[in-house]
mmCIF file of C-alpha atoms in Angstrom:
data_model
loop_
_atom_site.group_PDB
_atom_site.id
_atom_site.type_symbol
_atom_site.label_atom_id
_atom_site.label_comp_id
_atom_site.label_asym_id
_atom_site.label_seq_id
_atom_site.Cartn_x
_atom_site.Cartn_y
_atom_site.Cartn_z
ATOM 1 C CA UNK A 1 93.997 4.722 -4.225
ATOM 2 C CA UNK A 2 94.610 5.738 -0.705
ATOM 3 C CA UNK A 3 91.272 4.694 0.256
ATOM 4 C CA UNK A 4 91.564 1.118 -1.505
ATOM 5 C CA UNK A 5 94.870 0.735 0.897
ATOM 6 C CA UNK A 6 93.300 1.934 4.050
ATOM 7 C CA UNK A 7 90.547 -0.158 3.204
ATOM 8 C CA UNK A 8 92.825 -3.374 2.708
ATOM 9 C CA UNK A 9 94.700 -2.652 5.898
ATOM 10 C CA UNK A 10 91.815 -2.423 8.171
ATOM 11 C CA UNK A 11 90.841 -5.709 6.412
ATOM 12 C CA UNK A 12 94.044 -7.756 7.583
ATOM 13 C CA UNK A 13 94.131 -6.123 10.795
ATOM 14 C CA UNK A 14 90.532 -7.063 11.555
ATOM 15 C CA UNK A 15 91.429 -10.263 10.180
ATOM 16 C CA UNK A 16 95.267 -10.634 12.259
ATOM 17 C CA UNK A 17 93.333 -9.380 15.488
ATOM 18 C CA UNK A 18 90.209 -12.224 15.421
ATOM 19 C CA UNK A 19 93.006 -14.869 14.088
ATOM 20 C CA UNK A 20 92.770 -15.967 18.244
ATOM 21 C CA UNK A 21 89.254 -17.380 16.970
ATOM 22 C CA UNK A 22 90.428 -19.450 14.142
ATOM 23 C CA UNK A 23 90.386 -22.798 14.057
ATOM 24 C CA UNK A 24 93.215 -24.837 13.924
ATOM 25 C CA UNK A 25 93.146 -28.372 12.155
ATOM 26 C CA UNK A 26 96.757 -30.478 11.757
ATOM 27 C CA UNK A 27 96.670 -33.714 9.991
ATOM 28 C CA UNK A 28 99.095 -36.644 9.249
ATOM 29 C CA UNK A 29 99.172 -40.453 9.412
ATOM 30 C CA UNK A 30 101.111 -42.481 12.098
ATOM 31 C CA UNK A 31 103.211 -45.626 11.343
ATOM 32 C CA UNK A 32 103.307 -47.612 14.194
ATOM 33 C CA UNK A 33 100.611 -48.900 17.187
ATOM 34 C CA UNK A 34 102.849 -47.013 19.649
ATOM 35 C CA UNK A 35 103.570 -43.719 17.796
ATOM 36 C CA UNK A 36 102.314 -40.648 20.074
ATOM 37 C CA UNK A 37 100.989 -37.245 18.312
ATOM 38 C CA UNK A 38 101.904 -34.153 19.852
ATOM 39 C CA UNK A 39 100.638 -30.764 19.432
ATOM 40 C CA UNK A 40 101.275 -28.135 20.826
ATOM 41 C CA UNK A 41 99.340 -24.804 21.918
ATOM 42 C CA UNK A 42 99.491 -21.546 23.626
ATOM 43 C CA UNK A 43 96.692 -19.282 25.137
ATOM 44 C CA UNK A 44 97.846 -15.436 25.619
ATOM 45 C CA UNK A 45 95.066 -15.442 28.273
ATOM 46 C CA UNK A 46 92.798 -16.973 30.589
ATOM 47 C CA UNK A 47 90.299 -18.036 28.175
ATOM 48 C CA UNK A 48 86.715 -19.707 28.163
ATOM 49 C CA UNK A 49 85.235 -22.527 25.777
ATOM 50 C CA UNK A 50 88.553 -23.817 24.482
ATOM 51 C CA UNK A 51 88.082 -26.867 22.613
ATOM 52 C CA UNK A 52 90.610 -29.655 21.235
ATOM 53 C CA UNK A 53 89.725 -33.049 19.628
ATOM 54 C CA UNK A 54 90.183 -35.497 16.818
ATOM 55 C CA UNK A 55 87.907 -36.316 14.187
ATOM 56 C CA UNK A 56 89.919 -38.777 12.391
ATOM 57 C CA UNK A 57 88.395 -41.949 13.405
ATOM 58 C CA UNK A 58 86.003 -42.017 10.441
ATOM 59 C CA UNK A 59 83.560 -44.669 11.757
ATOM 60 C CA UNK A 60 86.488 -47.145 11.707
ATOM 61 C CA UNK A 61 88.952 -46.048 8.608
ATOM 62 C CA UNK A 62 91.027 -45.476 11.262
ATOM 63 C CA UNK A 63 92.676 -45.999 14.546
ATOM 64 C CA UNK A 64 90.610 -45.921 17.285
ATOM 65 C CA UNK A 65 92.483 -42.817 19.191
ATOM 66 C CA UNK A 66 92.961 -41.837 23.036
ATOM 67 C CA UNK A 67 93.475 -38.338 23.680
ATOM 68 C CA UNK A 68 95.210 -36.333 26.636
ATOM 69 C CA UNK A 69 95.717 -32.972 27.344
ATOM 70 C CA UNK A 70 98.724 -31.863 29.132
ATOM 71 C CA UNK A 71 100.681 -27.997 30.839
ATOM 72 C CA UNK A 72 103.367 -27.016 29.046
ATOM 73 C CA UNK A 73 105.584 -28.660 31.568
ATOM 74 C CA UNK A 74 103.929 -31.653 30.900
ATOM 75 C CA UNK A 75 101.770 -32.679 34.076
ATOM 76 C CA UNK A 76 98.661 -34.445 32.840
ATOM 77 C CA UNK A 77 95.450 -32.215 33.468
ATOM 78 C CA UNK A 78 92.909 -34.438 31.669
ATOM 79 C CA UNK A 79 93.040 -37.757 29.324
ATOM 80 C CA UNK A 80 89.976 -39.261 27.352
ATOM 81 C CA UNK A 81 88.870 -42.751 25.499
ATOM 82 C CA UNK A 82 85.927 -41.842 24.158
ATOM 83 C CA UNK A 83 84.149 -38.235 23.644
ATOM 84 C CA UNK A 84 82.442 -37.786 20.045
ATOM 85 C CA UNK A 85 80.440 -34.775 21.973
ATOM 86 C CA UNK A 86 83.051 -31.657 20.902
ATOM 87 C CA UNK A 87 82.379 -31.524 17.391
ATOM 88 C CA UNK A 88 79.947 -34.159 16.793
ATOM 89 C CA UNK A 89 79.433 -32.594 13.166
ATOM 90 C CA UNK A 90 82.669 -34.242 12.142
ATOM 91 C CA UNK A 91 83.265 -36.655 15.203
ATOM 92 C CA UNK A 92 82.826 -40.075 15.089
ATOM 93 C CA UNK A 93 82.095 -43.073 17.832
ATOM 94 C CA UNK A 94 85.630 -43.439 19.514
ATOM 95 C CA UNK A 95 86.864 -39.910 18.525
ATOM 96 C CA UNK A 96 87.673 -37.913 21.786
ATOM 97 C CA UNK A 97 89.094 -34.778 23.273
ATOM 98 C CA UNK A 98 88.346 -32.330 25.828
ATOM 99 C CA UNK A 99 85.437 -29.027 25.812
ATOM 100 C CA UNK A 100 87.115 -26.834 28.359
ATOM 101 C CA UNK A 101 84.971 -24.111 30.163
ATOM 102 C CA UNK A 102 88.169 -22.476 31.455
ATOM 103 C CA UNK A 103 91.738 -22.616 30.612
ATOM 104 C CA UNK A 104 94.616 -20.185 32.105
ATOM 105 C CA UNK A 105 96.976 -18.717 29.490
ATOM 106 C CA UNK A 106 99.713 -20.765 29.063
ATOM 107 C CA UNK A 107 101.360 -23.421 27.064
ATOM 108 C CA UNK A 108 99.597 -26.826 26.544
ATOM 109 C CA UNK A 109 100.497 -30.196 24.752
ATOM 110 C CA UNK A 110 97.693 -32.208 23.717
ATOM 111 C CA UNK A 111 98.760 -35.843 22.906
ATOM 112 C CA UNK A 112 96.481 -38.389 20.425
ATOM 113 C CA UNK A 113 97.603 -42.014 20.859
ATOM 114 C CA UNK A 114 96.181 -45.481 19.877
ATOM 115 C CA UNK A 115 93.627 -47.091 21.932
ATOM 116 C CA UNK A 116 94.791 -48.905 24.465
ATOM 117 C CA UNK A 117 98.349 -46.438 24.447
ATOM 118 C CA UNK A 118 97.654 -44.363 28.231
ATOM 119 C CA UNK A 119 99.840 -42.034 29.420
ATOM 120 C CA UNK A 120 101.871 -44.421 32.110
ATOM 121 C CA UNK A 121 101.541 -41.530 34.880
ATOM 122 C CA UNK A 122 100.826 -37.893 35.953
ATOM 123 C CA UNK A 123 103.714 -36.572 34.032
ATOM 124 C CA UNK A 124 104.708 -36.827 30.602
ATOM 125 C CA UNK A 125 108.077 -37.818 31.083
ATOM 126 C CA UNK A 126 106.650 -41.087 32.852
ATOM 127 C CA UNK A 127 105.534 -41.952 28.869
ATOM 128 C CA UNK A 128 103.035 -44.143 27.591
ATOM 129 C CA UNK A 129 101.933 -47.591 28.046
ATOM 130 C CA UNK A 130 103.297 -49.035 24.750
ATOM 131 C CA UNK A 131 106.457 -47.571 24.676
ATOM 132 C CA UNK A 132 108.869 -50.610 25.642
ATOM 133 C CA UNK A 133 106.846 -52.251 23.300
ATOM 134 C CA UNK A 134 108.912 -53.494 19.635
ATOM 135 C CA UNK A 135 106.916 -51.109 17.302
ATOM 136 C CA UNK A 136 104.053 -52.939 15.225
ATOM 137 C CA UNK A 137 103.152 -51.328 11.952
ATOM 138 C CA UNK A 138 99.736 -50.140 12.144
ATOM 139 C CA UNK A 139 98.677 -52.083 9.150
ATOM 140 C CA UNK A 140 99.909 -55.346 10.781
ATOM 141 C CA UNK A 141 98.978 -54.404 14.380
ATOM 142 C CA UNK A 142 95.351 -56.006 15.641
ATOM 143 C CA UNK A 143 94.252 -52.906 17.865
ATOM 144 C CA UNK A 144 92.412 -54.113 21.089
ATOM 145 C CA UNK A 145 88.654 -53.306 20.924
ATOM 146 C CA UNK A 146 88.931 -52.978 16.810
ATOM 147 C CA UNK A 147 90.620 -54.574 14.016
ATOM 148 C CA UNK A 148 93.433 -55.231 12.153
ATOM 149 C CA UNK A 149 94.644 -53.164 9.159
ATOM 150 C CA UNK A 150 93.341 -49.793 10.852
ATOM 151 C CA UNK A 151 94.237 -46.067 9.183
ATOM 152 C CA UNK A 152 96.942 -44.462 10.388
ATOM 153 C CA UNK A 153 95.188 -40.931 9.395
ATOM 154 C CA UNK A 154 95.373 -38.809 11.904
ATOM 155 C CA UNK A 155 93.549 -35.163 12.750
ATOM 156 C CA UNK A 156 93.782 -32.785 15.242
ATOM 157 C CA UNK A 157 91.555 -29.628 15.417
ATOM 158 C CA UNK A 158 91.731 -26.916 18.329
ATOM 159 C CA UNK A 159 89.863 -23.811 18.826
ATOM 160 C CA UNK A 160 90.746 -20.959 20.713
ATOM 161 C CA UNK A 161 94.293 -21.498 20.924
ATOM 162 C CA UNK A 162 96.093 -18.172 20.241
ATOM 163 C CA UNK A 163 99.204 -20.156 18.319
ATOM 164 C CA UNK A 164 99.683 -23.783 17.411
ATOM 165 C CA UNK A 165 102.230 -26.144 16.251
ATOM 166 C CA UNK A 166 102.550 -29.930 15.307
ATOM 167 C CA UNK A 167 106.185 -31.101 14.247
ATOM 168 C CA UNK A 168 104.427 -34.209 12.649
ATOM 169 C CA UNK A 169 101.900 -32.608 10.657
ATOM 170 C CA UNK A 170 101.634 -32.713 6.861
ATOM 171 C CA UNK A 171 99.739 -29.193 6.087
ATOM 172 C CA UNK A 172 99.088 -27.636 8.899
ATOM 173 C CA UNK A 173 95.781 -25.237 8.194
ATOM 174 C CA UNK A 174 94.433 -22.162 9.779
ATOM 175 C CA UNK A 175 90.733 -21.788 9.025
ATOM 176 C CA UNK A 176 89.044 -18.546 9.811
ATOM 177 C CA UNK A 177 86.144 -17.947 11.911
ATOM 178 C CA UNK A 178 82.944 -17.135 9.945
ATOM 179 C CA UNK A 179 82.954 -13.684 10.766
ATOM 180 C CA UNK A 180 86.448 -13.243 9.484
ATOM 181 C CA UNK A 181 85.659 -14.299 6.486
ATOM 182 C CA UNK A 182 82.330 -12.285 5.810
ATOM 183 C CA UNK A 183 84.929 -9.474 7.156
ATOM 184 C CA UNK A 184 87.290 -10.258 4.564
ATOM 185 C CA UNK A 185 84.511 -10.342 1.755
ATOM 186 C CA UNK A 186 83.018 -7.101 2.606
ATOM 187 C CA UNK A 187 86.518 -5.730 2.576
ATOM 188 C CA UNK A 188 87.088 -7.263 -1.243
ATOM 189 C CA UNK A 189 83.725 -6.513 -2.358
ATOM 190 C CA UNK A 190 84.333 -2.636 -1.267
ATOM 191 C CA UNK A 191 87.631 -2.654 -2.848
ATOM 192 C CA UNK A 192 85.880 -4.045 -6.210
ATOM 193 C CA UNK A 193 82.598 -1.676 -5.758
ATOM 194 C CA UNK A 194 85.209 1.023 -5.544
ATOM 195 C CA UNK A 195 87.333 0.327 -8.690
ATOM 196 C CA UNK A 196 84.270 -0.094 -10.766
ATOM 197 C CA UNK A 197 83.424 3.333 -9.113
ATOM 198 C CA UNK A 198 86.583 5.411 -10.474
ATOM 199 C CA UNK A 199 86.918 3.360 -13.621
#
């Protein structure tokens, strides 16, 4: 018994101390053509190959989204149209978001607005280019370079993010790195191979 419990704590702390890996993926659906989607992230260290995007485009089921990726005190470091290139296994034409090399450890806001909604300046306070607009609702609104009656699903995935967090979100969802799972499998198989063992 001691050695199932040992066994099931090296498991989870395996699993707690690769949870840095995991992806992150945050859905929900927007209701207006100037609604703004914010999530934020953290990085407990410098870290390389961070990647954040949307996915939720869906050939056109959607709106068409603009992406921008901001510092925790909100000074815009990057902002993107179009960039199907981070995941393109679930991407999209007109999906975007950024493939970072290098990121320092900090906090970080990444924004996902509809296309033509750019940030108005350098800093997030200065807004967005539809906000003194009289909110359309999307299924009403005819988006420039699209159509009318677009989605208002919405998806956000990061990864590499130590901790992440989206107010708007419906279910936000952790999944695990490959090799955490196969971790966590061994881990259940052994506890099963041993139980079949004493029995």
């Amino acid at each position: 018994m001691k050695a199932m419990k040992y066994l099931a704590a090296s498991c989870l702390l395996a699993a707690s101390a690769t949870s840095q890996a995991a992806l992150i993926n945050f859905t929900g659906e927007i209701e207006y053509h100037n609604d703004v989607v914010y999530t934020y992230f953290t990085l407990n260290q410098d870290t390389n190959n961070v990647r954040v995007w949307t996915d939720s485009f869906q050939n056109g089921d959607n709106f068409d989204p603009i992406t921008a990726l901001w510092s925790g005190d909100g000074n815009l470091i990057a902002q993107n149209d179009d960039d199907d290139s981070i995941n393109p296994d679930t991407q999209t034409n007109y999906d975007s978001g950024f493939n970072l090399s290098f990121l320092e450890a900090g906090d970080y806001i990444f924004t996902v607005a509809t296309y033509n909604n750019f940030a108005s300046g350098n800093s997030l306070s200065d807004g967005f280019n539809f906000d003194g607009q009289n909110p359309i609702p999307l299924a009403d609104w005819d988006q420039p370079a699209n159509d009318v009656n677009m989605g208002p699903n919405w998806s956000v995935w990061l990864d590499g993010a130590d901790s992440a967090s989206n107010p708007g979100a419906d279910d936000p969802v952790a999944v695990p790195e490959p090799g955490t799972l196969a971790l966590i499998a061994t881990g259940l198989l052994g506890l099963g191979l041993r139980r079949r063992k004493q029995a």
